[in-house]
XYZ file of C-alpha atoms in Angstrom:
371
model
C 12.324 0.247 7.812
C 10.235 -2.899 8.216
C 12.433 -6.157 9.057
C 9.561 -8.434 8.966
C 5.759 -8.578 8.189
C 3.383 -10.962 9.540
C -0.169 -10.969 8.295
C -3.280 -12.606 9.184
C -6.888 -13.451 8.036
C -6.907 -10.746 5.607
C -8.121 -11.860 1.972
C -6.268 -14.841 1.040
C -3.779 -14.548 3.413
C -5.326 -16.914 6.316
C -1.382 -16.266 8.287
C 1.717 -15.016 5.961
C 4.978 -14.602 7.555
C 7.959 -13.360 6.130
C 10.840 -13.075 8.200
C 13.119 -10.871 6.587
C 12.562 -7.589 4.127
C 15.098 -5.337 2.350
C 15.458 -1.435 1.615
C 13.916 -3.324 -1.893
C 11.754 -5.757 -2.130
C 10.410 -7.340 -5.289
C 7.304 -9.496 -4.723
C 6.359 -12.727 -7.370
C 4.334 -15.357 -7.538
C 1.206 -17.223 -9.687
C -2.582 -15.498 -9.866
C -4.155 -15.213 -6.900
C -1.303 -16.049 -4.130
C -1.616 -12.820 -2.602
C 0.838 -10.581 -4.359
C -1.798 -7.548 -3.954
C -3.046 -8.515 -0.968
C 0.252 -8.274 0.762
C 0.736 -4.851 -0.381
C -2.755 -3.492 0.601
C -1.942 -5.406 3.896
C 1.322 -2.930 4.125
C -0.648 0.091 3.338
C -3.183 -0.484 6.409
C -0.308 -1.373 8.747
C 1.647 1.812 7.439
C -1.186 4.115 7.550
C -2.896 2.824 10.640
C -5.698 1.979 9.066
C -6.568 6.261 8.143
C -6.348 8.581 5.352
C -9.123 6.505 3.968
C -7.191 3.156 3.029
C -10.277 1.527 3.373
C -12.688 3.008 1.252
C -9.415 2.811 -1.411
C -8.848 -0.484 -1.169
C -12.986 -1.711 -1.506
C -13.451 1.124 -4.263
C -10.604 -0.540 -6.090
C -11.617 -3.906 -5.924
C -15.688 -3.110 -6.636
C -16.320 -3.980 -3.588
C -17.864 -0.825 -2.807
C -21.820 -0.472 -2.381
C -21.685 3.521 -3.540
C -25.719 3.701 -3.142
C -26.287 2.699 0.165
C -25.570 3.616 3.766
C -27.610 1.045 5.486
C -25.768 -1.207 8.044
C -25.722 -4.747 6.562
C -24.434 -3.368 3.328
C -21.676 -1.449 5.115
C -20.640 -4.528 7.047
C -20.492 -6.668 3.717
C -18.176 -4.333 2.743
C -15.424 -4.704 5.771
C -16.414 -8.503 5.763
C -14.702 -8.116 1.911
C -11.431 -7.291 4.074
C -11.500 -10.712 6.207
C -9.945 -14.543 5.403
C -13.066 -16.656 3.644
C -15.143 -12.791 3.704
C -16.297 -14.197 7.051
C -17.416 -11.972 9.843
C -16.348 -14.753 12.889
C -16.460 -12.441 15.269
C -14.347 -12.919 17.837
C -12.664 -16.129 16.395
C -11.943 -13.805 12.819
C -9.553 -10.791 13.910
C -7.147 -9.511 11.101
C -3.895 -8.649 12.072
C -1.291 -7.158 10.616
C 1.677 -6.681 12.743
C 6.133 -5.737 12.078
C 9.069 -5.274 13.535
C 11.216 -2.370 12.511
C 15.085 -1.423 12.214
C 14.516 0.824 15.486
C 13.621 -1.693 17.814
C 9.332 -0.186 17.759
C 6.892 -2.966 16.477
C 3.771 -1.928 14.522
C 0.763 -3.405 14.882
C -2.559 -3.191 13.506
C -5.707 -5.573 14.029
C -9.417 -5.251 13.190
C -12.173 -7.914 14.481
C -16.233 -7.782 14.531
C -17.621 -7.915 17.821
C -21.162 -7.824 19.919
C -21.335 -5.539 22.324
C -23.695 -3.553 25.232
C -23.611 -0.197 26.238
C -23.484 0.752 30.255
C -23.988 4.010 31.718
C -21.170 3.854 34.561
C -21.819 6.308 37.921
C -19.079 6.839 39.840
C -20.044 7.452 43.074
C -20.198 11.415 44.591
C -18.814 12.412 41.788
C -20.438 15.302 39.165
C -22.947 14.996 36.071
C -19.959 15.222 33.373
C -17.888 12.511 35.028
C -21.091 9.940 34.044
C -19.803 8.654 30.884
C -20.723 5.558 28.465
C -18.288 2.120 28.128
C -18.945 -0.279 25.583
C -18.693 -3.686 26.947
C -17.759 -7.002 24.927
C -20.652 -9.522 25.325
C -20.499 -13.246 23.658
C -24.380 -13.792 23.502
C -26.707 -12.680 19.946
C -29.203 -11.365 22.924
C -31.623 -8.361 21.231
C -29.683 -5.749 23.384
C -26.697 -6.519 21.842
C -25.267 -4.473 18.507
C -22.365 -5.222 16.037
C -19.109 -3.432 16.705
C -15.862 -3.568 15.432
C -12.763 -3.692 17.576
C -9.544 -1.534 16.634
C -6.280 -1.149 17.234
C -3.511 0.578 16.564
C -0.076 -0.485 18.443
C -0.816 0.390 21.813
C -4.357 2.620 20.978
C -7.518 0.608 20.972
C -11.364 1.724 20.604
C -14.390 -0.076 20.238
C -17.036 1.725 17.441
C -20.565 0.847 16.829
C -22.591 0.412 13.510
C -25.074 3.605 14.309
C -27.628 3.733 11.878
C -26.340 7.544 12.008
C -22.867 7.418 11.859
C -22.165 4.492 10.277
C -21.134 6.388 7.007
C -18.828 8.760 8.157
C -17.699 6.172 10.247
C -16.286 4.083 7.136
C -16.321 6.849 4.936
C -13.922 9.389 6.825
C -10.575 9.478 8.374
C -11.426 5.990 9.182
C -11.718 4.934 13.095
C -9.286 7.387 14.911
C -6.116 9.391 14.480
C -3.072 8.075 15.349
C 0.252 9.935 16.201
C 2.725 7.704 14.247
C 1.287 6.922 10.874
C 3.577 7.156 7.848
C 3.882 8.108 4.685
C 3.479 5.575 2.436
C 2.366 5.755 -1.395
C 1.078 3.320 -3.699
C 1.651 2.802 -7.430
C -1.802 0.994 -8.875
C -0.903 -1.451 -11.874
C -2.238 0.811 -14.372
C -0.027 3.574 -16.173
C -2.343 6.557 -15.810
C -1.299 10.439 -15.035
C -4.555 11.838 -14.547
C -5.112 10.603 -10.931
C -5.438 13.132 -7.870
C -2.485 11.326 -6.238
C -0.533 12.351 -9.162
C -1.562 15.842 -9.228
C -0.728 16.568 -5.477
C 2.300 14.394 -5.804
C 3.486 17.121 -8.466
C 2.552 20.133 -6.841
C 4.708 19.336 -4.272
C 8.023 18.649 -6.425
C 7.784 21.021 -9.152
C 10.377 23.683 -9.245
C 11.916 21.865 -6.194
C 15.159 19.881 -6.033
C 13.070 16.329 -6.549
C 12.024 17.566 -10.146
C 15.870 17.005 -11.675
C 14.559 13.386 -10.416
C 11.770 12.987 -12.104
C 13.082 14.486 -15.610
C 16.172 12.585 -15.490
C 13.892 9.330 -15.629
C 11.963 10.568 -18.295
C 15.163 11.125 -20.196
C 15.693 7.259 -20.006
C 13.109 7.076 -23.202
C 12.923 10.028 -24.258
C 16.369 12.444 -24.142
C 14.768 15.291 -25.675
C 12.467 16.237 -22.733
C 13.638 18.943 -21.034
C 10.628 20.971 -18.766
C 7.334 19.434 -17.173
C 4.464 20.949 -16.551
C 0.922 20.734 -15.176
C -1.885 22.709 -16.518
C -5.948 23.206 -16.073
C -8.372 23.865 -18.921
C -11.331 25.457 -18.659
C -13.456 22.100 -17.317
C -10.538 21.819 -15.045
C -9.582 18.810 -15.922
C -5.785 18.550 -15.183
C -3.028 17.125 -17.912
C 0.778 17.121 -17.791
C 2.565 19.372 -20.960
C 6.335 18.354 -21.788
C 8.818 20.305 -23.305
C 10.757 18.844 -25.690
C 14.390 20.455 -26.932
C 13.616 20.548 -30.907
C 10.086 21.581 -30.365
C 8.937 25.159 -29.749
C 5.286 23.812 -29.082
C 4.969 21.193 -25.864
C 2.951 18.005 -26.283
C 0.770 15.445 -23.702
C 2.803 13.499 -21.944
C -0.266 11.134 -22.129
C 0.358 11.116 -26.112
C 3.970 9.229 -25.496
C 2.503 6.316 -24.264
C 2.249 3.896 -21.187
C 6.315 3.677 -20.659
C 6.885 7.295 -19.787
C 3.941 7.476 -17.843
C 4.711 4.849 -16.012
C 8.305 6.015 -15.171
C 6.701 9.363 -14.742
C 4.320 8.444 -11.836
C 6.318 5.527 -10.115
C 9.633 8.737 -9.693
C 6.824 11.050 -8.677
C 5.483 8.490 -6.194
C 9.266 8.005 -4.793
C 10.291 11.202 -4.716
C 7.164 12.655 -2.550
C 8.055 9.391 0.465
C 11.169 10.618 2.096
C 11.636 8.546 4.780
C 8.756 6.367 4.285
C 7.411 3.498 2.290
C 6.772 3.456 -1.598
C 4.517 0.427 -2.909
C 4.228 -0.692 -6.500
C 1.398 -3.612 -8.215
C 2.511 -4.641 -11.831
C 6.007 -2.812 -12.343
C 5.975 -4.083 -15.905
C 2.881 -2.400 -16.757
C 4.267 -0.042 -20.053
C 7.762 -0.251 -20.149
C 10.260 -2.047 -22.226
C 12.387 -4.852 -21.169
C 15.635 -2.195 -21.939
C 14.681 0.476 -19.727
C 14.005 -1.534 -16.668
C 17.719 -2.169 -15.589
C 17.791 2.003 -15.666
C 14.726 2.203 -13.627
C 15.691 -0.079 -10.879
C 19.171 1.909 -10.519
C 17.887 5.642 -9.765
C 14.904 3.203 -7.544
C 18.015 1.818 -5.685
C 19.623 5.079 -5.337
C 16.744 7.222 -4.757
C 15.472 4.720 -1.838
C 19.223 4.952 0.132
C 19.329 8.726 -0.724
C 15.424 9.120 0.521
C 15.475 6.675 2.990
C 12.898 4.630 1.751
C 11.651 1.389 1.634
C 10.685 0.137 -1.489
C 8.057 -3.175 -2.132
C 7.123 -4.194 -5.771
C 4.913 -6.874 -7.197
C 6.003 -8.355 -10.784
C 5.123 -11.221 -13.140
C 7.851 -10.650 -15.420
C 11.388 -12.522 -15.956
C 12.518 -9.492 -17.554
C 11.668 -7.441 -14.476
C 13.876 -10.171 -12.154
C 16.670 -9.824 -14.476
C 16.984 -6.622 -14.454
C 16.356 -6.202 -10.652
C 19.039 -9.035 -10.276
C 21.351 -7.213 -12.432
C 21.107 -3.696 -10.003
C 20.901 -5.942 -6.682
C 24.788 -7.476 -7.766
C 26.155 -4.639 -10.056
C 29.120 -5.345 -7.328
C 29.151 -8.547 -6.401
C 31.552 -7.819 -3.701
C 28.970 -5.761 -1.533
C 25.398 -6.154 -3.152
C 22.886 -3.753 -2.828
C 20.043 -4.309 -0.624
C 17.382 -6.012 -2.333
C 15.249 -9.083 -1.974
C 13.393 -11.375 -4.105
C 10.159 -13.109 -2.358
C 8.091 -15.991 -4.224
C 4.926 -16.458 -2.631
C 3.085 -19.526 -3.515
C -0.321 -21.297 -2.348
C 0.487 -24.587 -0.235
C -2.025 -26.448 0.712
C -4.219 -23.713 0.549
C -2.309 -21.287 2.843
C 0.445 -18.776 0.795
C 3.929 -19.169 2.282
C 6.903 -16.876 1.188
C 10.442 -17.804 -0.015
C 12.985 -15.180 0.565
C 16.229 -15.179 -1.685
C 19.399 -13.285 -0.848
C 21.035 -11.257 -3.586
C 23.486 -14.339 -4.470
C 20.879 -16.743 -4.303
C 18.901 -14.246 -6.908
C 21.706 -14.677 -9.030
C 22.162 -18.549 -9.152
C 18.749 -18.339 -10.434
C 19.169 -15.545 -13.302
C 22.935 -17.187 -14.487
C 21.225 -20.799 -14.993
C 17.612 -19.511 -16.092
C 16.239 -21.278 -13.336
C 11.884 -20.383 -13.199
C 10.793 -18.969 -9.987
C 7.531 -17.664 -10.740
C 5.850 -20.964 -11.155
């Protein structure tokens, strides 16, 4: 588990600090104080930056230039990801770094650079021990070429803007592999079950353990359901069938609306992160104020069962109600859950953390936090 996240020049967040996270963590605040950003901030620091978080993150912000491969518009794109969309160079790195419940710190930082290339020769020494190092230079000199500086905890590399490679370079497993990336999903603030997240998430629960899980949930609005299943027609095109108990024929689960969708994918989502991270923008999106207390209780007990940690972005009172409710169902040993406020000051975002009896001061006297 994180304890802490720290985050800086990445979108709005010019340096965002929060000192202490829970197994839960629900995330509010006004428009534009960096509610998303802090979550697509967690998913590069989780994932190292590969598995194409990236490309995910421009594509779902349109910030992605899908008909061109040439350099400058490739570098727009990354300068998207920086404070102000500035390149800076050396004065502009991102960085995105934690500490976590096992003592390790994670760390992940991304900066534009100018750089030369020298051919090195070690001295009597063969032909395959000649070998290239790029080499940091401060000057805008002809010879010099745009790079961009990563690293990974202790890993770093240095990678050029090739008018050859430059796709694949941004395109692919981005930058480099790293040996301790986790697994870490993320629950977009629409309700949709089409997505090929969804589809491998439920190829790898059905007729597994984890599927009592997910059908349980559903049960929350609708009791009748009693089988899922996935099916391909003849385009391919994938859609989830329900059975339901009075019904000899099953129906779209699409065709029940945005709630049990909703429940459907955020369960699915939790269920395929054992022992890693689950990320949700927009709980709200679909459901009814009455089935959210339900939802947060199997979130709670799936996430200490799973061992996962859990962050959620709302802009709902009915959401922090219900999450308060959960968080001190027994007020004599609270669960583990966390409510944090961001809000702009003075044009930087800060973060307010409240404990769970804190959380309930402000539900019992109907105090506002989101403002």
């Amino acid at each position: 588990m994180l304890n802490n996240i720290e985050i800086q020049n990445y979108r709005n967040l010019k340096h965002l600090r929060i000192e202490k996270l829970g197994r839960v963590n629900l995330i509010i605040g006004r428009n534009n104080t960096g509610k998303t950003s802090l979550l697509e901030g967690l998913q590069i620091l989780l994932l190292l930056g590969s598995n194409n978080i990236f490309n995910s993150i421009l594509h779902a912000r349109q910030e992605k230039n899908p008909n061109s491969n040439q350099i400058k518009s490739r570098v727009e794109e990354l300068t998207n990801l920086f404070y102000g969309r500035e390149r800076g160079f050396e004065e502009n790195k991102m960085e995105i770094t934690s500490d976590t419940s096992t003592n390790y710190s994670k760390k992940f930082s991304l900066r534009f650079i100018r750089y030369i290339e020298e051919q090195i020769v070690i001295d009597n020494t063969e032909p395959w021990k000649i070998f290239n190092e790029k080499k940091e230079v401060s000057s805008n000199s002809g010879e010099s070429k745009i790079g961009i500086e990563v690293c990974k905890n202790d890993e770093k590399t240095i990678l050029s803007f090739d008018e050859n490679d430059l796709y694949n370079t941004i395109n692919a497993d981005i930058f480099f592999n790293s040996r301790v990336a986790d697994i870490c999903n993320f629950v977009a603030a629409g309700c949709e079950t089409s997505d090929k997240n969804t589809e491998r998430w439920w190829s790898k629960t059905a007729l597994t353990e984890k599927e009592v899980f997910v059908t349980e949930a559903l049960n929350m609005i609708e009791p009748r359901i009693e089988r899922i299943s996935q099916i391909k027609d003849e385009t391919f095109t994938s859609r989830f069938l329900v059975r339901l108990g009075d019904q000899k024929k099953p129906i779209p689960l699409r065709s029940m609306g945005d709630g049990i969708n909703r429940i459907f994918t955020i369960i699915l989502a939790m269920v395929n992160c054992e022992n890693g991270y689950l990320l949700i923008d927009e709980f709200e999106n679909g459901l009814h104020y009455s089935v959210q207390e339900k939802l947060w209780e199997i979130i709670f007990h799936l996430a200490e069962r799973l061992n996962i940690q859990v962050f959620v972005t709302t802009h709902s009172s009915d959401t922090i109600r219900a999450f308060e409710n959960i968080v001190n169902q027994n007020e004599m040993i609270p669960l583990d859950g966390l409510l944090i406020k961001l809000e702009n000051i003075n044009d930087t975002i800060k973060a307010t953390t409240f404990e769970p009896s804190e959380l309930k001061i402000i539900t019992d006297n109907l105090i506002e936090v989101r403002r």
